[in-house]
Amino acid sequence: MTRYSIFSLARNALSNHQNWPKVWRSPEPKSRYEIVIIGGGGHGLATAYYLAKNHGIKNVAVVEKGWLGGGNTGRNTTIVRSNYGQPGNTLFYEKSMQLWEGLSKDLNYNVMMSHRGVLNLAHNDAQIDAFQRRGNTMRINNIDAEWLSLNQVQVLVPLLNCSSRTRFPVKGGLLQPRAGTARHDAVAWGFARGADKYGIDIIQNCEVTGIDVHAGEVKGVQTTRGPIRATKVATAVAGHTAHLCEMVGMRMPLETHVLQAMVSEPIKPCLNTVVTSGAAHVYISQSDKGELVFGGDLDFYPSYAQRGNFPRIEDVAQNVVSLFPAFGRLRLMRTWGGIMDMSMDGSPIISTSHIKGFFINGGWCYGGFKATPGSGWVYAHTIANDAPHELNIKFALNRFESGALIDESGNGATAKAH
Amino acid sequence: MMLITCPWCGRRAQTEFSYIDDATARRPNMDSVNEAEHFKFVYERDSRRGVQYELWHHHAGCGKFFKIHRDTITHEIHATSKLSNGFLEGVK
Ligand SMILES: Cc1cc2nc3c(=O)[nH]c(=O)nc-3n(C[C@H](O)[C@H](O)[C@H](O)COP(=O)(O)OP(=O)(O)OC[C@H]3O[C@@H](n4cnc5c(N)ncnc54)[C@H](O)[C@@H]3O)c2cc1C
Ligand SMILES: [Zn+2]
């Protein structure tokens, strides 16, 4: 494998960039591996990478039914942050943030992590209290957080409508300066290249159609490219988690929904941070290509369709325009949807199961992209040791039964409110 | 935009309705339920990939709850009906 550097760039320029080697091999699946990871999104690929890098386990295959990153990894609004308030979440997401900080260098692949900051707008007294409390929790845990007054918000985001006559007047905001955005595809490709370098097989167009379990122990998977035997099988299929777990007879504390996102036509740089509003429920950033990226709520009905309906697009657009009146002059270029593994407390599941050798990674709701490196790190540990890392011990599947929920929003057992 | 036929009001835009829950879920008898059964009712979901029975609410119309037979892959609605008929008979 070629190491990417200024020298390899110059060398390849001499042959008009016609001779770059393939970024990863595409081998035929072998009949047996030590570990099969289901799902070639960021989480599955990161898990494979850290299994090899941190635990020396290389007899691993990642099987993906479509193409790498074609699931939520390639469909999300790429916001990366670690501003969580609940024990279990706070330190896990901060670990992930620290991994993001060194990721491009570690992978020798530019994931375009841009620490442009994420600003959560507060619109009323209750939100101010809640955000300041969250900011304090972050700072106690050595995570960066700054409270911004209305004036400071206006200076940071000149195009934001800070007048008192909007639908949701802005009162201030909580800023995490190290947070930001990354390039979704590059994250999948970078981890795939890194895992491939260690000899891990990455197999696309290979759908898992069944999981073999015998006497309480996993034996392998059935795929559209034939059966593959394995000592351990680990899911990393986001919105398909409920469906995959059904194959081993497990009913999950998850509900599958569709979440849409959209981009405007590209324009010159005008927004250099990520702005989110919980009252309007929108999140807005500008991509490196100049498109404004908008996301909002779920469509709020169960769906595996990877596309949503017009009312949500209209709702997001209305909220964007109320915060940024100038954006009303832009045209939307594209909209799309991804299917979301909504958990019943809004927090993820990274867990062993009652089946020996079967592991579950899912329940990411609106926010698993930022977790990609951290999730891979602790999931690899969980699979290698048959026991969780200290950072995902609270993400155990049995927390729903024991009552040790991690419910950031305090909404209880619903898929619709997290 | 989905068009949904309320069994009381007829065809209306999706924005008048909200999804409530799995229509086949049954609240266990609280006097006799054990913890495991209660847990299943509160936390576990079928998340069916394909056709399922759902409870929807016509919140911006007649205010009634009713049942929908809908495909979660295509969003196609096969049937809707009042709560009172035997629409769910034979399910589960
Ligand atoms: C519109 C939208 C906006 C979002 N915005 C953000 C955001 O701003 N910040 C953030 O942190 N998160 C965000 N998220 C959530 C985030 O995208 C996901 O939580 C995260 O990408 C999940 O990664 P993953 O690798 O687990 O799943 P995925 O990338 O979905 O990968 C799972 C893979 O499994 C494959 N698969 C499924 N079934 C099978 C099978 N039977 N056999 C083989 N392969 C299978 C799928 O094809 C898919 O490629 C957003 C999501 C959406 C949809
Ligand atoms: Zn009605």
Coordinates of C-alpha atoms and ligand atoms in Angstrom, one line a residue:
Chain A
M1 CA 0.0 0.0 0.0
T2 CA 1.2 3.5 -0.9
R3 CA 1.6 5.9 2.0
Y4 CA 0.0 9.1 1.0
S5 CA 2.4 12.0 1.2
I6 CA 3.7 15.0 -0.8
F7 CA 6.2 12.6 -2.4
S8 CA 3.7 10.0 -3.5
L9 CA 1.6 12.9 -4.9
A10 CA 4.5 14.2 -6.9
R11 CA 5.5 10.7 -8.1
N12 CA 2.0 10.0 -9.3
A13 CA 1.7 13.4 -10.9
L14 CA 4.4 12.3 -13.3
S15 CA 2.2 9.6 -14.7
N16 CA -0.9 11.8 -14.7
H17 CA -2.4 10.1 -11.6
Q18 CA -3.1 7.0 -13.7
N19 CA -1.3 4.5 -11.5
W20 CA -2.5 5.0 -8.0
P21 CA -3.1 1.6 -6.4
K22 CA -6.6 0.5 -5.4
V23 CA -7.4 1.9 -1.9
W24 CA -8.5 -1.5 -0.7
R25 CA -8.5 -5.0 -2.2
S26 CA -11.9 -6.6 -3.0
P27 CA -11.3 -10.3 -2.2
E28 CA -13.7 -13.2 -2.5
P29 CA -15.0 -14.1 0.9
K30 CA -13.2 -17.0 2.5
S31 CA -15.2 -19.9 4.0
R32 CA -14.1 -19.0 7.6
Y33 CA -12.9 -16.0 9.7
E34 CA -12.4 -15.5 13.4
I35 CA -14.7 -12.5 13.3
V36 CA -17.3 -11.4 10.8
I37 CA -18.5 -7.8 11.1
I38 CA -21.9 -7.1 9.5
G39 CA -22.1 -3.6 8.0
G40 CA -19.5 -1.6 6.1
G41 CA -20.4 1.8 7.5
G42 CA -18.0 3.9 9.6
H43 CA -18.7 1.9 12.7
G44 CA -18.1 -1.6 11.2
L45 CA -14.9 -0.4 9.4
A46 CA -13.6 1.4 12.4
T47 CA -14.2 -1.7 14.5
A48 CA -12.2 -3.8 12.0
Y49 CA -9.4 -1.2 12.0
Y50 CA -9.1 -1.1 15.8
L51 CA -9.4 -4.9 16.1
A52 CA -6.2 -5.2 14.1
K53 CA -4.4 -2.1 15.4
N54 CA -5.3 -2.4 19.2
H55 CA -5.8 -6.1 19.6
G56 CA -3.7 -7.7 16.9
I57 CA -6.8 -9.6 15.5
K58 CA -6.6 -9.7 11.7
N59 CA -8.5 -12.7 10.6
V60 CA -11.6 -10.5 10.2
A61 CA -14.1 -9.8 7.4
V62 CA -16.4 -6.8 7.0
V63 CA -19.4 -7.7 4.9
E64 CA -21.5 -4.9 3.4
K65 CA -24.7 -5.5 1.4
G66 CA -24.2 -2.4 -0.8
W67 CA -21.2 -0.1 -1.0
L68 CA -19.0 1.2 1.8
G69 CA -20.6 4.1 3.6
G70 CA -23.8 3.8 1.5
G71 CA -25.9 3.7 4.7
N72 CA -26.1 6.5 7.3
T73 CA -22.4 7.2 7.2
G74 CA -22.8 8.7 3.7
R75 CA -26.2 10.3 4.4
N76 CA -25.6 12.3 7.6
T77 CA -25.0 16.0 8.3
T78 CA -21.5 15.2 9.7
I79 CA -21.8 17.1 12.9
V80 CA -19.0 15.9 15.4
R81 CA -19.3 17.0 19.0
S82 CA -18.9 15.8 22.6
N83 CA -21.4 17.9 24.5
Y84 CA -23.4 15.3 26.4
G85 CA -24.5 15.6 29.9
Q86 CA -25.3 12.1 31.1
P87 CA -22.8 9.7 32.8
G88 CA -22.0 7.1 30.2
N89 CA -22.3 9.5 27.3
T90 CA -20.1 12.3 28.4
L91 CA -16.8 10.5 28.5
F92 CA -17.5 8.1 25.6
Y93 CA -18.2 10.9 23.2
E94 CA -15.2 12.8 24.4
K95 CA -13.0 9.8 23.7
S96 CA -14.4 9.8 20.2
M97 CA -13.7 13.5 19.9
Q98 CA -10.1 12.9 20.9
L99 CA -9.7 10.2 18.3
W100 CA -11.2 12.6 15.7
E101 CA -8.4 15.1 16.5
G102 CA -5.7 12.7 15.4
L103 CA -7.6 10.6 12.9
S104 CA -6.3 12.0 9.6
K105 CA -2.8 11.5 10.8
D106 CA -3.4 8.0 12.3
L107 CA -5.1 6.8 9.1
N108 CA -2.8 8.6 6.7
Y109 CA -6.1 9.7 5.1
N110 CA -7.6 13.2 5.2
V111 CA -11.0 12.9 6.9
M112 CA -11.3 16.7 6.7
M113 CA -12.1 17.1 10.4
S114 CA -12.9 20.8 10.7
H115 CA -13.0 22.1 14.3
R116 CA -15.3 25.0 13.3
G117 CA -17.3 24.8 16.5
V118 CA -20.9 23.8 17.2
L119 CA -23.3 26.4 18.6
N120 CA -26.5 25.3 20.4
L121 CA -28.9 28.2 20.4
A122 CA -30.9 28.8 23.6
H123 CA -34.3 30.5 23.1
N124 CA -35.8 30.7 26.6
D125 CA -34.8 30.7 30.3
A126 CA -35.3 27.0 30.8
Q127 CA -33.0 26.3 27.9
I128 CA -30.4 28.7 29.2
D129 CA -30.4 26.9 32.5
A130 CA -30.2 23.5 30.9
F131 CA -27.4 24.5 28.5
Q132 CA -25.3 26.2 31.2
R133 CA -25.7 23.1 33.4
R134 CA -24.6 20.9 30.4
G135 CA -21.7 23.3 29.8
N136 CA -20.6 23.0 33.4
T137 CA -20.8 19.2 33.3
M138 CA -18.6 19.3 30.2
R139 CA -16.0 21.6 31.8
I140 CA -15.9 19.5 35.0
N141 CA -14.9 16.6 32.7
N142 CA -12.2 18.7 30.9
I143 CA -14.3 19.2 27.8
D144 CA -14.4 22.6 26.2
A145 CA -17.6 24.6 26.5
E146 CA -18.3 28.3 26.4
W147 CA -21.5 30.2 27.2
L148 CA -22.1 33.0 24.6
S149 CA -24.3 36.0 25.3
L150 CA -26.7 37.1 22.5
N151 CA -24.1 39.7 21.4
Q152 CA -21.4 37.2 21.2
V153 CA -23.7 34.9 19.2
Q154 CA -24.4 37.7 16.8
V155 CA -20.7 38.5 16.3
L156 CA -19.9 34.8 15.7
V157 CA -22.8 34.3 13.3
P158 CA -23.6 37.6 11.5
L159 CA -26.3 36.2 9.2
L160 CA -28.3 34.8 12.2
N161 CA -31.5 36.7 12.9
C162 CA -31.0 37.8 16.5
S163 CA -33.9 40.2 16.7
S164 CA -36.6 39.7 19.3
R165 CA -39.3 39.5 16.7
T166 CA -38.6 36.0 15.3
R167 CA -40.6 32.9 16.0
F168 CA -38.0 31.6 18.5
P169 CA -36.0 34.7 19.6
V170 CA -32.3 33.8 20.4
K171 CA -31.2 34.4 24.0
G172 CA -27.6 33.1 23.9
G173 CA -25.9 29.8 23.1
L174 CA -23.6 27.1 24.2
L175 CA -20.5 26.7 22.0
Q176 CA -18.1 23.8 21.9
P177 CA -15.2 25.2 19.9
R178 CA -13.5 21.9 19.2
A179 CA -16.6 20.4 17.7
G180 CA -17.3 20.7 14.0
T181 CA -17.7 18.6 10.9
A182 CA -15.8 15.9 9.0
R183 CA -16.1 14.4 5.5
H184 CA -18.4 11.4 5.8
D185 CA -17.2 9.3 2.8
A186 CA -13.5 9.9 3.7
V187 CA -14.2 8.4 7.2
A188 CA -15.5 5.2 5.7
W189 CA -12.7 5.0 3.0
G190 CA -10.0 5.9 5.5
F191 CA -10.9 3.2 8.0
A192 CA -11.4 0.7 5.1
R193 CA -8.0 1.4 3.8
G194 CA -6.5 1.2 7.3
A195 CA -8.2 -2.2 8.0
D196 CA -7.2 -3.5 4.6
K197 CA -3.6 -2.6 5.3
Y198 CA -3.7 -5.1 8.2
G199 CA -5.0 -7.8 5.9
I200 CA -8.7 -7.6 6.9
D201 CA -11.1 -8.5 4.0
I202 CA -13.6 -5.9 3.0
I203 CA -16.4 -7.5 1.0
Q204 CA -19.0 -5.4 -0.7
N205 CA -22.3 -6.5 -2.4
C206 CA -22.6 -9.2 0.2
E207 CA -25.8 -9.2 2.2
V208 CA -26.2 -11.2 5.4
T209 CA -29.5 -13.1 5.1
G210 CA -29.2 -15.3 8.2
I211 CA -27.1 -15.8 11.3
D212 CA -26.2 -19.4 12.4
V213 CA -26.6 -20.1 16.1
H214 CA -26.2 -23.5 17.6
A215 CA -26.7 -24.3 21.3
G216 CA -26.5 -20.7 22.3
E217 CA -23.3 -20.1 20.4
V218 CA -22.8 -18.2 17.1
K219 CA -21.4 -20.3 14.2
G220 CA -21.4 -17.9 11.2
V221 CA -23.5 -16.1 8.7
Q222 CA -25.5 -16.9 5.6
T223 CA -24.8 -14.4 2.8
T224 CA -25.8 -13.7 -0.8
R225 CA -22.3 -14.8 -1.6
G226 CA -22.5 -18.1 0.4
P227 CA -22.1 -19.1 4.0
I228 CA -19.2 -17.8 6.1
R229 CA -18.2 -19.5 9.3
A230 CA -17.0 -17.4 12.2
T231 CA -16.3 -17.7 15.9
K232 CA -17.7 -14.2 16.5
V233 CA -20.3 -12.2 14.6
A234 CA -20.7 -8.5 15.3
T235 CA -23.5 -6.2 13.9
A236 CA -22.8 -2.6 13.0
V237 CA -25.8 -2.0 10.8
A238 CA -27.4 1.1 12.3
G239 CA -31.0 1.3 11.0
H240 CA -31.0 -2.4 10.3
T241 CA -30.2 -3.5 13.8
A242 CA -33.7 -4.6 14.7
H243 CA -34.0 -6.6 11.5
L244 CA -30.6 -8.3 12.0
C245 CA -31.3 -9.1 15.6
E246 CA -34.6 -10.6 14.6
M247 CA -32.5 -13.2 12.7
V248 CA -31.3 -14.6 16.1
G249 CA -34.8 -14.2 17.7
M250 CA -34.0 -11.0 19.6
R251 CA -36.7 -8.3 19.9
M252 CA -34.9 -5.0 20.4
P253 CA -35.7 -1.8 22.4
L254 CA -35.5 0.0 19.0
E255 CA -37.8 1.5 16.5
T256 CA -36.8 2.2 12.9
H257 CA -37.6 5.6 11.5
V258 CA -36.5 7.8 8.6
L259 CA -34.5 11.0 9.0
Q260 CA -34.0 13.4 6.1
A261 CA -31.4 15.9 5.3
M262 CA -30.9 18.4 2.4
V263 CA -28.5 20.8 0.8
S264 CA -28.8 24.1 -1.0
E265 CA -27.0 25.1 -4.1
P266 CA -23.4 26.0 -3.3
I267 CA -22.5 29.5 -2.4
K268 CA -19.4 31.4 -1.2
P269 CA -18.4 30.8 2.5
C270 CA -20.9 32.6 4.7
L271 CA -21.2 30.3 7.8
N272 CA -18.1 29.2 9.6
T273 CA -19.6 27.3 12.4
V274 CA -22.4 24.7 13.0
V275 CA -25.6 26.3 14.3
T276 CA -28.3 24.1 15.9
S277 CA -31.6 25.0 17.5
G278 CA -33.5 22.6 19.7
A279 CA -36.6 24.8 19.7
A280 CA -36.9 25.0 15.9
H281 CA -35.2 21.6 15.7
V282 CA -32.8 22.3 12.8
Y283 CA -29.0 22.0 12.4
I284 CA -27.2 24.1 9.8
S285 CA -23.7 24.1 8.5
Q286 CA -21.9 24.9 5.3
S287 CA -20.0 22.2 3.5
D288 CA -16.5 22.6 2.0
K289 CA -18.2 22.6 -1.4
G290 CA -20.3 25.7 -0.3
E291 CA -23.6 24.0 0.0
L292 CA -25.7 24.8 3.1
V293 CA -26.5 21.5 4.8
F294 CA -29.8 21.3 6.7
G295 CA -31.2 18.6 9.0
G296 CA -34.2 18.5 11.3
D297 CA -36.6 16.0 12.9
L298 CA -37.6 12.5 12.0
D299 CA -40.6 12.0 9.7
F300 CA -42.1 10.4 12.8
Y301 CA -43.5 7.2 11.4
P302 CA -41.7 3.8 11.2
S303 CA -39.8 3.4 7.9
Y304 CA -37.1 1.4 6.2
A305 CA -37.5 3.5 3.0
Q306 CA -34.3 5.6 3.0
R307 CA -36.5 8.5 1.7
G308 CA -39.0 10.7 3.4
N309 CA -41.9 12.9 2.6
F310 CA -42.3 16.6 1.7
P311 CA -43.9 18.0 5.0
R312 CA -40.6 17.5 6.9
I313 CA -38.6 19.2 4.1
E314 CA -41.0 22.2 4.3
D315 CA -40.7 22.3 8.0
V316 CA -36.9 22.3 8.0
A317 CA -36.9 24.9 5.3
Q318 CA -39.2 27.1 7.3
N319 CA -37.1 26.9 10.5
V320 CA -33.9 27.6 8.5
V321 CA -35.4 30.7 7.0
S322 CA -36.7 31.9 10.4
L323 CA -33.2 31.7 11.8
F324 CA -31.4 32.8 8.6
P325 CA -33.7 35.0 6.5
A326 CA -31.0 35.4 3.9
F327 CA -31.1 31.6 3.1
G328 CA -34.6 32.0 1.9
R329 CA -33.1 33.1 -1.5
L330 CA -31.4 29.8 -2.0
R331 CA -32.7 26.8 -3.9
L332 CA -32.6 23.3 -2.4
M333 CA -30.5 21.1 -4.6
R334 CA -30.9 17.6 -3.1
T335 CA -32.8 15.9 -0.3
W336 CA -32.4 12.3 0.9
G337 CA -33.1 10.1 3.9
G338 CA -31.4 7.5 6.1
I339 CA -33.0 4.9 8.3
M340 CA -32.5 5.4 12.0
D341 CA -32.1 3.0 14.8
M342 CA -34.0 5.0 17.5
S343 CA -33.4 3.5 20.9
M344 CA -35.8 3.8 23.8
D345 CA -33.6 6.1 25.9
G346 CA -31.9 7.9 23.0
S347 CA -28.5 6.4 23.8
P348 CA -26.6 3.7 21.9
I349 CA -26.2 0.0 22.6
I350 CA -22.6 -1.5 22.3
S351 CA -23.0 -4.8 24.0
T352 CA -22.4 -8.5 24.3
S353 CA -25.6 -10.6 24.2
H354 CA -27.0 -13.8 25.6
I355 CA -25.7 -15.6 22.5
K356 CA -22.0 -16.5 22.9
G357 CA -20.0 -14.7 20.2
F358 CA -22.8 -12.4 19.1
F359 CA -22.3 -8.7 19.6
I360 CA -24.6 -5.7 19.0
N361 CA -23.7 -2.1 18.0
G362 CA -26.8 0.1 17.3
G363 CA -29.3 2.5 18.7
W364 CA -27.4 5.5 17.4
C365 CA -30.5 7.7 16.8
Y366 CA -29.7 11.1 15.4
G367 CA -26.1 11.1 16.4
G368 CA -23.8 8.1 15.6
F369 CA -21.5 9.8 13.0
K370 CA -19.5 11.6 15.7
A371 CA -19.2 8.4 17.6
T372 CA -17.6 6.5 14.7
P373 CA -14.0 6.3 16.0
G374 CA -15.0 5.9 19.6
S375 CA -17.6 3.3 18.8
G376 CA -15.0 1.3 16.8
W377 CA -12.5 1.6 19.6
V378 CA -14.7 0.3 22.4
Y379 CA -16.6 -2.3 20.2
A380 CA -13.3 -3.8 19.1
H381 CA -12.4 -4.1 22.8
T382 CA -15.7 -5.7 23.6
I383 CA -15.4 -8.2 20.8
A384 CA -11.8 -9.1 21.5
N385 CA -12.3 -9.5 25.2
D386 CA -16.0 -10.8 25.3
A387 CA -16.5 -7.9 27.8
P388 CA -17.1 -4.2 27.5
H389 CA -14.5 -1.4 27.7
E390 CA -15.0 0.9 30.7
L391 CA -16.4 3.5 28.3
N392 CA -19.2 1.3 27.0
I393 CA -20.1 -0.6 30.1
K394 CA -23.2 1.7 30.5
F395 CA -24.2 1.0 26.9
A396 CA -25.2 -2.6 27.7
L397 CA -28.3 -4.0 26.2
N398 CA -29.6 -5.1 29.6
R399 CA -29.8 -1.5 30.9
F400 CA -33.4 -1.3 29.6
E401 CA -34.4 -4.2 31.8
S402 CA -32.4 -3.1 34.8
G403 CA -33.5 0.5 34.6
A404 CA -30.1 2.1 34.2
L405 CA -31.2 4.2 31.3
I406 CA -29.1 7.0 29.8
D407 CA -31.9 9.4 28.9
E408 CA -30.4 12.8 27.9
S409 CA -33.8 14.3 27.2
G410 CA -35.8 12.6 30.0
N411 CA -38.5 11.5 27.6
G412 CA -38.9 7.9 28.6
A413 CA -39.5 4.9 26.4
T414 CA -40.3 6.5 23.1
A415 CA -38.5 6.5 19.8
K416 CA -39.9 9.9 18.9
A417 CA -38.4 12.3 21.4
H418 CA -34.7 11.7 21.5
Chain B
M1 CA -46.9 13.7 0.7
M2 CA -48.8 10.7 1.9
L3 CA -52.6 10.8 1.6
I4 CA -54.3 8.9 4.4
T5 CA -57.9 7.9 4.4
C6 CA -59.4 8.6 7.9
P7 CA -62.3 6.1 8.3
W8 CA -64.4 9.0 9.6
C9 CA -63.3 12.0 7.4
G10 CA -61.9 10.5 4.2
R11 CA -58.7 11.2 2.4
R12 CA -56.6 13.9 3.9
A13 CA -53.0 15.1 3.8
Q14 CA -50.4 13.3 6.0
T15 CA -49.8 16.5 8.0
E16 CA -53.2 16.1 9.7
F17 CA -52.1 12.8 11.2
S18 CA -49.6 11.4 13.6
Y19 CA -48.3 7.9 14.1
I20 CA -48.9 6.6 17.6
D21 CA -47.8 3.0 18.0
D22 CA -47.9 -0.6 16.9
A23 CA -51.6 -1.5 16.7
T24 CA -51.0 -5.0 17.8
A25 CA -49.3 -4.1 21.1
R26 CA -51.5 -5.1 24.1
R27 CA -51.0 -3.6 27.5
P28 CA -50.6 -6.5 29.9
N29 CA -53.0 -6.9 32.8
M30 CA -51.3 -4.7 35.5
D31 CA -52.6 -6.8 38.3
S32 CA -51.0 -10.0 37.2
V33 CA -48.2 -9.1 34.8
N34 CA -44.6 -10.2 35.7
E35 CA -41.6 -7.9 35.3
A36 CA -40.3 -9.6 32.2
E37 CA -43.6 -9.2 30.4
H38 CA -44.0 -5.6 31.5
F39 CA -40.5 -4.8 30.3
K40 CA -41.3 -6.2 26.9
F41 CA -44.4 -4.1 26.6
V42 CA -42.7 -0.9 27.6
Y43 CA -39.4 -1.2 25.8
E44 CA -39.4 -3.8 23.0
R45 CA -40.7 -3.1 19.5
D46 CA -41.2 -5.3 16.4
S47 CA -39.8 -2.7 14.0
R48 CA -41.2 -4.7 11.1
R49 CA -39.5 -4.4 7.7
G50 CA -42.6 -4.7 5.5
V51 CA -46.3 -4.6 6.2
Q52 CA -47.5 -3.8 9.7
Y53 CA -50.6 -2.7 11.6
E54 CA -50.3 0.8 13.2
L55 CA -52.3 3.1 15.3
W56 CA -52.6 6.7 14.0
H57 CA -54.3 9.8 15.3
H58 CA -56.2 12.3 13.2
H59 CA -55.1 15.1 15.4
A60 CA -55.9 18.0 13.1
G61 CA -59.2 16.5 12.0
C62 CA -61.8 14.5 13.9
G63 CA -59.4 13.7 16.7
K64 CA -60.0 10.0 16.5
F65 CA -57.6 7.1 16.7
F66 CA -57.8 4.5 13.9
K67 CA -55.8 1.6 12.4
I68 CA -53.6 1.5 9.3
H69 CA -52.2 -1.4 7.5
R70 CA -49.0 0.1 6.0
D71 CA -45.7 -1.1 4.3
T72 CA -42.6 0.3 6.1
I73 CA -40.4 -0.2 3.0
T74 CA -42.6 1.4 0.3
H75 CA -44.8 3.6 2.6
E76 CA -47.8 2.2 0.7
I77 CA -51.0 2.2 2.7
H78 CA -53.1 -1.0 2.1
A79 CA -56.1 -0.2 4.3
T80 CA -57.4 1.9 7.2
S81 CA -60.2 1.1 9.5
K82 CA -62.1 2.2 12.7
L83 CA -60.9 0.8 16.0
S84 CA -64.1 -1.0 16.4
N85 CA -64.0 -3.5 13.6
G86 CA -62.2 -6.8 13.5
F87 CA -59.3 -5.5 11.3
L88 CA -56.7 -7.1 13.5
E89 CA -58.3 -10.4 14.0
G90 CA -55.9 -13.2 13.4
V91 CA -52.9 -11.0 14.0
K92 CA -50.5 -12.2 16.7
Ligands
LIG1 C1 -30.1 12.5 7.6 C2 -29.1 12.0 8.8 C3 -28.4 13.0 9.5 C4 -27.5 12.6 10.5 N1 -26.8 13.6 11.1 C5 -25.8 13.2 12.0 C6 -24.9 14.2 12.5 O1 -24.9 15.4 12.1 N2 -24.0 13.8 13.4 C7 -23.9 12.5 13.9 O2 -23.1 12.2 14.7 N3 -24.8 11.6 13.4 C8 -25.7 11.9 12.4 N4 -26.5 10.9 11.9 C9 -26.5 9.5 12.4 C10 -25.3 8.8 11.8 O3 -25.3 9.0 10.4 C11 -25.3 7.3 12.1 O4 -25.6 7.1 13.4 C12 -24.0 6.6 11.8 O5 -23.5 7.0 10.5 C13 -24.1 5.2 11.9 O6 -23.0 4.5 11.3 P1 -23.0 3.0 11.1 O7 -21.6 2.7 10.5 O8 -23.4 2.3 12.4 O9 -24.2 2.7 10.1 P2 -24.3 2.8 8.5 O10 -23.4 3.8 7.9 O11 -25.7 3.0 8.2 O12 -23.7 1.4 8.1 C14 -24.5 0.3 8.2 C15 -24.2 -0.6 7.0 O13 -24.8 -1.9 7.2 C16 -25.2 -2.3 6.0 N5 -26.1 -3.5 6.2 C17 -27.4 -3.4 6.6 N6 -28.0 -4.6 6.7 C18 -27.0 -5.5 6.2 C19 -27.0 -6.9 5.9 N7 -28.1 -7.7 6.2 N8 -25.8 -7.4 5.4 C20 -24.8 -6.7 5.2 N9 -24.7 -5.3 5.4 C21 -25.8 -4.7 5.9 C22 -25.8 -1.1 5.3 O14 -25.9 -1.3 3.9 C23 -24.9 0.0 5.8 O15 -23.9 0.3 4.8 C24 -27.4 11.3 10.9 C25 -28.2 10.3 10.2 C26 -29.0 10.7 9.1 C27 -29.8 9.6 8.4
ZN2 ZN -60.7 12.0 10.9

